[in-house]
mmCIF file of C-alpha atoms in Angstrom:
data_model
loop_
_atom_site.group_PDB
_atom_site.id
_atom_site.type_symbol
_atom_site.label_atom_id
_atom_site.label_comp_id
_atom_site.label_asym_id
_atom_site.label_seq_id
_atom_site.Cartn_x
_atom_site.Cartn_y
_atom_site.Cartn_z
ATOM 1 C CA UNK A 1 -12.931 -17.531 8.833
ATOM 2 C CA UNK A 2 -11.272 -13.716 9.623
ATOM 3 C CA UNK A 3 -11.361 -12.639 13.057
ATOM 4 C CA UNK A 4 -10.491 -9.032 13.934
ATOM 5 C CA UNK A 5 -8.156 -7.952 17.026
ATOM 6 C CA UNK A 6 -7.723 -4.525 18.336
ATOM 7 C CA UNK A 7 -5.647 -2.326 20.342
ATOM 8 C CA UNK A 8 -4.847 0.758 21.342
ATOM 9 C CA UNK A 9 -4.600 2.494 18.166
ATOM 10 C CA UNK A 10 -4.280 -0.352 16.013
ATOM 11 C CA UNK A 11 -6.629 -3.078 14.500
ATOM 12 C CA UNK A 12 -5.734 -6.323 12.101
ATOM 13 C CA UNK A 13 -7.610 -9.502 11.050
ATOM 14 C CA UNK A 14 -6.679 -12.735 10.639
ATOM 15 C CA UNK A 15 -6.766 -16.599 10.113
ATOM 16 C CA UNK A 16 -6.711 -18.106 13.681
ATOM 17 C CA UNK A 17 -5.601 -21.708 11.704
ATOM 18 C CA UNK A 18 -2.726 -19.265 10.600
ATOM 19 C CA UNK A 19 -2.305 -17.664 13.441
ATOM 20 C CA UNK A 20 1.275 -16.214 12.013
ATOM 21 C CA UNK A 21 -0.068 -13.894 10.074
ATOM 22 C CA UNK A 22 -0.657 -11.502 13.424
ATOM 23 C CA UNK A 23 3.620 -11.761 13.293
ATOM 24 C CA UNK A 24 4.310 -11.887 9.466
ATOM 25 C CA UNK A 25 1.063 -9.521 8.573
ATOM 26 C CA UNK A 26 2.078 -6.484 6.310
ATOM 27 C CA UNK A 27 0.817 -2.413 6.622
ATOM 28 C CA UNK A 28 -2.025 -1.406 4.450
ATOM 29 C CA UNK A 29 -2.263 2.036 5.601
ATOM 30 C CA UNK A 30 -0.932 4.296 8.170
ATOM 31 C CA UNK A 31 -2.392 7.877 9.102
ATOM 32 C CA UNK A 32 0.233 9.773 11.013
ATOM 33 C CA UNK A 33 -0.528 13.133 13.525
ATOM 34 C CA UNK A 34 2.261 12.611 15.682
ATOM 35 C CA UNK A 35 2.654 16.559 16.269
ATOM 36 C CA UNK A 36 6.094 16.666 14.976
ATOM 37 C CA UNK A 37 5.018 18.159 11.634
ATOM 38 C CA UNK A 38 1.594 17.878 9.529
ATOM 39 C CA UNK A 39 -0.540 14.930 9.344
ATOM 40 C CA UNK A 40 0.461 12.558 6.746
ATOM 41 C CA UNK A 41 -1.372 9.158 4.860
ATOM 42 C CA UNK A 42 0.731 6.150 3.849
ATOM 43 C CA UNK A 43 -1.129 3.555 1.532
ATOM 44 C CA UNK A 44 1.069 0.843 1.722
ATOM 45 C CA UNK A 45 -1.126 -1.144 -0.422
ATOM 46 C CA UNK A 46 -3.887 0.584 -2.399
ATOM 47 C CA UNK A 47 -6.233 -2.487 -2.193
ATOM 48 C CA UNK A 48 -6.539 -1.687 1.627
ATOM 49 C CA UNK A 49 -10.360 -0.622 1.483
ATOM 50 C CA UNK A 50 -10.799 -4.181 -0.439
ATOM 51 C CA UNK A 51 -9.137 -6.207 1.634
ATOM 52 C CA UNK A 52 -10.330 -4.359 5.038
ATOM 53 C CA UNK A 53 -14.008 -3.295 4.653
ATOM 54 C CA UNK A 54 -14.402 -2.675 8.257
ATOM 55 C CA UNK A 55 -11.726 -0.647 8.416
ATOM 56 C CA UNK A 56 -12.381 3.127 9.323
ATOM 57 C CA UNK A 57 -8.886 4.071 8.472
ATOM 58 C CA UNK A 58 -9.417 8.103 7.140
ATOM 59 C CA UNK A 59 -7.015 9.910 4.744
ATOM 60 C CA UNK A 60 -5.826 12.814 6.476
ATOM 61 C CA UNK A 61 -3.112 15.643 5.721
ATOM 62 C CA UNK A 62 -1.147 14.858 2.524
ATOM 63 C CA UNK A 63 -0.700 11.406 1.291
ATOM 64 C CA UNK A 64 2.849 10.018 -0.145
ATOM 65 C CA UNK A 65 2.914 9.841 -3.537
ATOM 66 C CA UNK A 66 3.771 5.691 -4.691
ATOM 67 C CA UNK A 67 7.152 6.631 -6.027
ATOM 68 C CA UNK A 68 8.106 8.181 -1.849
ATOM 69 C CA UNK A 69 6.095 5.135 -0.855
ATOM 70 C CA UNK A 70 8.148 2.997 -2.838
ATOM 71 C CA UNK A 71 11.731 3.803 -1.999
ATOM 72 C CA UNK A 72 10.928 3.887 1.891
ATOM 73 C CA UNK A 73 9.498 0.470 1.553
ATOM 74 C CA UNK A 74 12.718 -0.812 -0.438
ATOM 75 C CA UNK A 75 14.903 0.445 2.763
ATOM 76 C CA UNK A 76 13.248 0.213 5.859
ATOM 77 C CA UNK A 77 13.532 -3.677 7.543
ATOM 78 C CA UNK A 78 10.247 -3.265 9.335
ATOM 79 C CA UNK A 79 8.408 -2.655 5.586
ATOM 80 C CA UNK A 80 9.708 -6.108 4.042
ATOM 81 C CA UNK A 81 6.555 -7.541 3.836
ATOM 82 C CA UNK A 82 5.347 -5.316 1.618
ATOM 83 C CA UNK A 83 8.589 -5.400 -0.843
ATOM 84 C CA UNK A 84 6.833 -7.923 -3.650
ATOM 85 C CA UNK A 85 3.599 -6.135 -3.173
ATOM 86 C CA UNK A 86 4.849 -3.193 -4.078
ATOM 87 C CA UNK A 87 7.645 -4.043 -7.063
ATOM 88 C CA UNK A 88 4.322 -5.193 -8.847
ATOM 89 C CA UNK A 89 2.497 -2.454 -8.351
ATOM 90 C CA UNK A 90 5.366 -0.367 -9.656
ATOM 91 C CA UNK A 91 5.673 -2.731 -12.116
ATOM 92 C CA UNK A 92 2.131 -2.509 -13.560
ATOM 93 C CA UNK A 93 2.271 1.201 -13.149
ATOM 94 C CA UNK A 94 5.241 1.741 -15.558
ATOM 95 C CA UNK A 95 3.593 -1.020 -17.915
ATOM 96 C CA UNK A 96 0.847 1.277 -18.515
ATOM 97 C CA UNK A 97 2.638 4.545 -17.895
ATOM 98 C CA UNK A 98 4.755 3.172 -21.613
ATOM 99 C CA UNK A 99 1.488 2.004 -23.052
ATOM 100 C CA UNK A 100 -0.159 5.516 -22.429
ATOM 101 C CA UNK A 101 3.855 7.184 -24.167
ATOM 102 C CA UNK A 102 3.002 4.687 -27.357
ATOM 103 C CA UNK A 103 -0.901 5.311 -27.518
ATOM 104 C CA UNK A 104 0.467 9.469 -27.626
ATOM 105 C CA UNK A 105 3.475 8.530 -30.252
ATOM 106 C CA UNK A 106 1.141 6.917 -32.505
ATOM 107 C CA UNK A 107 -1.655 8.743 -32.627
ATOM 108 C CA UNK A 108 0.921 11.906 -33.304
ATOM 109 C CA UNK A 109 2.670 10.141 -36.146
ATOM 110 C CA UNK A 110 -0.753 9.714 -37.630
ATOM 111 C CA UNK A 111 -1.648 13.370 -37.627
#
């Protein structure tokens, strides 16, 4: 069974037989209004309202766009985690991003 923990500015659930998770857990989404510019949204995995109902996490300012969210995962250390989550997310979005380019072909060659 998921329990929840909270902070000061931060809440995360987990399995308390797998307590490891609290150390090896991943970001799902960070909203940022740290006065050093505008307020910016991170989804760090766009499944975040499935896999955290309770959450009350709000979209605020502008939101990075998956390719931004991609590369800064790929370099920064402290995003690892979320590395194979996101390759196949990438990877399913350029699946259907050439489907969608050969749907478009072929229904031009048939005109």
């Amino acid at each position: 069974m998921l329990q929840f923990k909270e902070g000061n500015g931060w809440k995360c659930c987990y399995d308390p037989e797998a307590w490891r998770l609290i150390h090896n857990g991943r970001h799902l989404f960070m909203s940022v209004d740290d006065r050093c510019g505008p307020p910016y949204t991170v989804i760090l995995d766009s499944d975040y309202e499935k896999l955290c109902p309770w959450s009350t996490a709000v979209v605020s300012g502008r939101t990075w766009d998956d390719n931004f969210t991609d590369a800064v995962v790929e370099v920064l250390a402290c995003e690892a985690d979320n590395r194979e989550q996101r390759r196949k997310k990438r990877k399913a979005r350029e699946q259907k991003s050439e489907q969608e380019g050969n749907s478009k072909r072929e229904k031009k060659q048939e005109k």
